Coordinates of C-alpha atoms in Angstrom, one line a residue:
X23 CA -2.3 10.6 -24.2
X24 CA -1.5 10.2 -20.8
X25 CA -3.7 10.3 -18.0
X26 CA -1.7 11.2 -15.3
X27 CA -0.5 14.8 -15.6
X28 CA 2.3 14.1 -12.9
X29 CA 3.7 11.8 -14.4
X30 CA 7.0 12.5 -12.1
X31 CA 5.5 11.9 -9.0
X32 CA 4.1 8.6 -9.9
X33 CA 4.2 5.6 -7.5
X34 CA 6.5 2.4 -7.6
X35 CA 3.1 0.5 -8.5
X36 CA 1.2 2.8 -10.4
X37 CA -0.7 1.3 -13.1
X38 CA -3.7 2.7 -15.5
X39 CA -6.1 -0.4 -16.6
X40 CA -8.6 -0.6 -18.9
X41 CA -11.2 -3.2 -19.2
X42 CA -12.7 -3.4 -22.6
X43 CA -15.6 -5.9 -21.1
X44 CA -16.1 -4.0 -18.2
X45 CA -16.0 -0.4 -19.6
X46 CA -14.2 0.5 -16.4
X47 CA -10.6 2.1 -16.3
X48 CA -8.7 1.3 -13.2
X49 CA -5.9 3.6 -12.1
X50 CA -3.6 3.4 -9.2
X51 CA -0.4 5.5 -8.0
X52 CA 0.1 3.1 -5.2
X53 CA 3.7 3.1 -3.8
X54 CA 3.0 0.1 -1.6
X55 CA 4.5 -3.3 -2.3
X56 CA 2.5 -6.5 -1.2
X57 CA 5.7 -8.7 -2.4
X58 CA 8.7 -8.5 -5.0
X59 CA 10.8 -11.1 -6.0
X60 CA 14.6 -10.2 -5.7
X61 CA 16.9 -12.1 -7.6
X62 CA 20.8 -11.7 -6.4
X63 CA 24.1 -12.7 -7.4
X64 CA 25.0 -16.7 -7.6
X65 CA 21.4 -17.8 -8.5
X66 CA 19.7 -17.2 -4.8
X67 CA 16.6 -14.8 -4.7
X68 CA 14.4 -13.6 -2.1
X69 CA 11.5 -12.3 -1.5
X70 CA 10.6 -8.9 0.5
X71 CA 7.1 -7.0 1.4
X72 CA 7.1 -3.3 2.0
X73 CA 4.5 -2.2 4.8
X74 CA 3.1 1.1 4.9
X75 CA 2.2 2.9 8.2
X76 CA 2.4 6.4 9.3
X77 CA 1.0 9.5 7.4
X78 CA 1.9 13.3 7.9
X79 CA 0.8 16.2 5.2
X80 CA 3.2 18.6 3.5
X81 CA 1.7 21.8 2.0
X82 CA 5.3 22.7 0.5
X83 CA 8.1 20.5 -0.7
X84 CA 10.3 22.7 2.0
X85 CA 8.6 20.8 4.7
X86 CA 9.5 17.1 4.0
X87 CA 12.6 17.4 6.1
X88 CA 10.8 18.6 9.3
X89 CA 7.5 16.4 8.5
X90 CA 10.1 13.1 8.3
X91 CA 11.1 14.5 11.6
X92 CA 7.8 14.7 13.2
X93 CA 6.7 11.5 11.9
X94 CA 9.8 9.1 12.9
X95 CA 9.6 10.6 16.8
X96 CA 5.8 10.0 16.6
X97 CA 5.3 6.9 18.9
X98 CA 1.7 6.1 17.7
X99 CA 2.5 6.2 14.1
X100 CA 5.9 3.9 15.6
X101 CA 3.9 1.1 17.0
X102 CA 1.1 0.9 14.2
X103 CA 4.2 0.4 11.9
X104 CA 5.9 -2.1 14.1
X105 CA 2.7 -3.8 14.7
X106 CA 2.5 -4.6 11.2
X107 CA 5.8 -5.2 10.3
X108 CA 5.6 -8.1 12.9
X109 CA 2.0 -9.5 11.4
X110 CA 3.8 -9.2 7.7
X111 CA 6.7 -10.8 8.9
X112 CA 4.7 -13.2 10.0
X113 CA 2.8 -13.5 6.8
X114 CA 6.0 -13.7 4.7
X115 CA 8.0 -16.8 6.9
X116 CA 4.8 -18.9 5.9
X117 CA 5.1 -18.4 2.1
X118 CA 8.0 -21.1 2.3
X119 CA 8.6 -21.4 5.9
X120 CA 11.3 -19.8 5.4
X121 CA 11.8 -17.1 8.5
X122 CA 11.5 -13.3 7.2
X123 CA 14.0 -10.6 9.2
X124 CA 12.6 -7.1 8.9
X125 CA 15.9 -5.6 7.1
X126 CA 14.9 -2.0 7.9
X127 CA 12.5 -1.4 10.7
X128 CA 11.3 2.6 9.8
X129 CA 12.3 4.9 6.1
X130 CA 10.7 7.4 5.4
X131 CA 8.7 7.3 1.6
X132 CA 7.3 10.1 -0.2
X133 CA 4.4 10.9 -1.9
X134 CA 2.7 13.8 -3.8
X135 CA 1.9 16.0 -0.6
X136 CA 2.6 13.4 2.2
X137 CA 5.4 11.8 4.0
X138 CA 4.6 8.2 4.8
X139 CA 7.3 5.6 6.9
X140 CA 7.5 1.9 6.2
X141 CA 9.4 -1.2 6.9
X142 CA 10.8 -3.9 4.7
X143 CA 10.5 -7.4 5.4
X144 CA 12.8 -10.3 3.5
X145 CA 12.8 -13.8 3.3
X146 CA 15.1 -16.0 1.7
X147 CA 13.5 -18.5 -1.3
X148 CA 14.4 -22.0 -1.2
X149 CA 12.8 -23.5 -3.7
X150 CA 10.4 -23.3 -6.7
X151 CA 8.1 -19.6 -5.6
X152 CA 4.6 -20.5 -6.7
X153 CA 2.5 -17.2 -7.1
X154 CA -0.3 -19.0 -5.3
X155 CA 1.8 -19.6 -2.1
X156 CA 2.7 -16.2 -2.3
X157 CA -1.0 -14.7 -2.6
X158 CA -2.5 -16.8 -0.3
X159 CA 0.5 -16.6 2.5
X160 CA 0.5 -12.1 1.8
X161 CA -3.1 -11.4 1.0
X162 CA -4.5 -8.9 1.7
X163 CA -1.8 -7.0 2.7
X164 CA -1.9 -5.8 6.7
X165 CA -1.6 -2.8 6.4
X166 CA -4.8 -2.4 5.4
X167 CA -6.1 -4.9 7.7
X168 CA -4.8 -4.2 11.0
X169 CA -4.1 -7.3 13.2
X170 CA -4.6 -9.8 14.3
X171 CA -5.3 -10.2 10.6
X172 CA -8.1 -13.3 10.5
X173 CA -9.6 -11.9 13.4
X174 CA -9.9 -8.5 11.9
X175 CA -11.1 -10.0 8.4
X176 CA -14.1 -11.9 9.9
X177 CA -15.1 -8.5 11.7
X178 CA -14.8 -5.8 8.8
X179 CA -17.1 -8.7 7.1
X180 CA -19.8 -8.1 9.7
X181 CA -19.2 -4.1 9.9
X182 CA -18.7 -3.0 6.4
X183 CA -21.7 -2.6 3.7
X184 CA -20.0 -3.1 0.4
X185 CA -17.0 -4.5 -1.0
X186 CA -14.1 -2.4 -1.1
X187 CA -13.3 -3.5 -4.9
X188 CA -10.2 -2.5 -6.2
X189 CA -9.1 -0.1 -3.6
X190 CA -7.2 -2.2 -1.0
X191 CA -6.7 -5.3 -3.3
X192 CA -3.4 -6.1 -5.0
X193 CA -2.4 -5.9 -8.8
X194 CA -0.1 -8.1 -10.2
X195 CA 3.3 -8.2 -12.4
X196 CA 4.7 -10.6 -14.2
X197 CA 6.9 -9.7 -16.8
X198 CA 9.9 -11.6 -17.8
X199 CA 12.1 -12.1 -14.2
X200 CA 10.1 -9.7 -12.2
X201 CA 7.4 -10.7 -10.3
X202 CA 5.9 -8.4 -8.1
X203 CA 2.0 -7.3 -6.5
X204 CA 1.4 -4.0 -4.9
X205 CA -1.5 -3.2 -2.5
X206 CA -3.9 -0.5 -4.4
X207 CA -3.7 2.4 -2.2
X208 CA -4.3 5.6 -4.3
X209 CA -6.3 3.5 -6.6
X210 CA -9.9 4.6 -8.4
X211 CA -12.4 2.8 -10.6
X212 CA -13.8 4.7 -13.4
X213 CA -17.3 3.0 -15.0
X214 CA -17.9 4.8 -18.4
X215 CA -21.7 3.0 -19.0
X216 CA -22.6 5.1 -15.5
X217 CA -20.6 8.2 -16.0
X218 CA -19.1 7.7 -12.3
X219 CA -15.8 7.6 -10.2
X220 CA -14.8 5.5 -7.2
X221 CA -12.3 6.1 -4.9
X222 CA -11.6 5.3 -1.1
X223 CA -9.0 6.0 1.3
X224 CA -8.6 5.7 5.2
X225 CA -6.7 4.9 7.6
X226 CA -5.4 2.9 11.1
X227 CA -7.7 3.5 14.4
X228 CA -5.6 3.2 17.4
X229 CA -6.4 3.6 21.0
X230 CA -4.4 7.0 20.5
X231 CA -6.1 8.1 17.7
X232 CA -7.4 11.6 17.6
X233 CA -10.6 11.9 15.4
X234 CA -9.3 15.2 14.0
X235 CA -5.9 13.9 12.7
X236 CA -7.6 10.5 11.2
X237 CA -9.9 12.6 9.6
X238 CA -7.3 15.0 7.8
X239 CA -4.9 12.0 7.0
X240 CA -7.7 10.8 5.3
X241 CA -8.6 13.5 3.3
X242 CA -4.3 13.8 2.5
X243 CA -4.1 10.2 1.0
X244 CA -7.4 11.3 -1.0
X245 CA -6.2 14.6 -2.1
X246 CA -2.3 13.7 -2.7
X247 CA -3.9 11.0 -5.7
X248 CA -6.5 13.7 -6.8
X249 CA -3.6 16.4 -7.8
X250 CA -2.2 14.1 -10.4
X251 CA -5.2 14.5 -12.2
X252 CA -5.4 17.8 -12.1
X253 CA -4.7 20.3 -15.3

């Protein structure tokens, strides 16, 4: 049977998990790319990351147009995603040293009940990709770090309480020629043995932040994943 009872409006990335050992089903509708391989004509490939930054709730489908148009002109939302766009560009020349161009700087990508914008970011493969190199150049993603990434890391150690698990961490594919991860926004972590579900959503702080808005973007990215599991 299938869980999601959307199954139209599912993510690029979306994935439902479970873990026989664990008795834990993992589901995500994430629509965020960490990195994809892209293989191309004459045996050269590439590899691309799609950052994620900028958030603006629809109530109707009718509204898409004028939310897109709201969000682009929105110079906040505008520098958080060209802030990260730079760190992931970053991120993605030191996979192979190989210097990443940001191929599209700002599209707009939608989602059950919300418009989001995002960049994406390419780099040429010269040689042999190992998965490690690619992990450990990309991970975790920054948009759901912030920059200057390390910096930030060693902080949110300090501030936060818990691990965030799942949520925020990166899945996986590998099957046959495509090689892909996503970052696990929209994910949740269902534990059978204790009867309970976890899932976590959030957002940027900026120095223009407004604690209204952050709080109702919030409560979008948690509500635009609850609908699909709605009857």
């Amino acid at each position: 049977k299938n869980v999601w009872c959307m199954p139209l409006s599912l993510g690029a990335y979306a994935l439902c998990s479970f873990i026989s050992e664990l008795n834990q089903l993992f589901l995500s509708n994430s629509p965020e790319c960490l990195f994809q391989v892209r293989n191309q004509e004459g045996g050269s490939s590439s590899i691309y990351s799609m950052p994620i930054k900028g958030t603006i709730k629809i109530n109707e489908e009718s509204e898409r147009k004028k939310a897109w148009s709201i969000l682009k002109n929105s110079l906040k939302d505008q520098a958080e995603l060209y802030m990260i766009t730079d760190l992931v560009r970053n991120d993605l020349t030191r996979v192979q040293m190989s210097p990443a161009q940001t191929r599209s700087k700002k599209l707009p990508l939608h989602v059950p009940g919300i418009v989001h914008q995002y960049s994406i970011v390419e780099s040429a493969i010269n040689g042999p990709l190992n998965l490690r190199d690619a992990l450990k150049g990309l991970f975790p993603g920054g948009s759901v770090t912030g920059a200057p990434k390390k910096r930030v890391l060693k902080i949110l150690r300090d501030l936060e309480e818990h691990e965030r698990g799942f949520y925020c961490g990166s899945t996986v594919i590998l099957h046959r020629n495509l090689k892909a991860a996503s970052i696990n926004i929209r994910s949740c972590e269902i534990d059978f043995s204790s009867r309970e579900m976890k899932y976590c959503a959030g957002g940027a702080i900026t120095l223009n932040s407004e604690v209204q808005s952050e709080f109702d973007e919030t409560y979008a990215k948690m509500e635009s994943f609850l609908q699909l599991l709605k009857k």
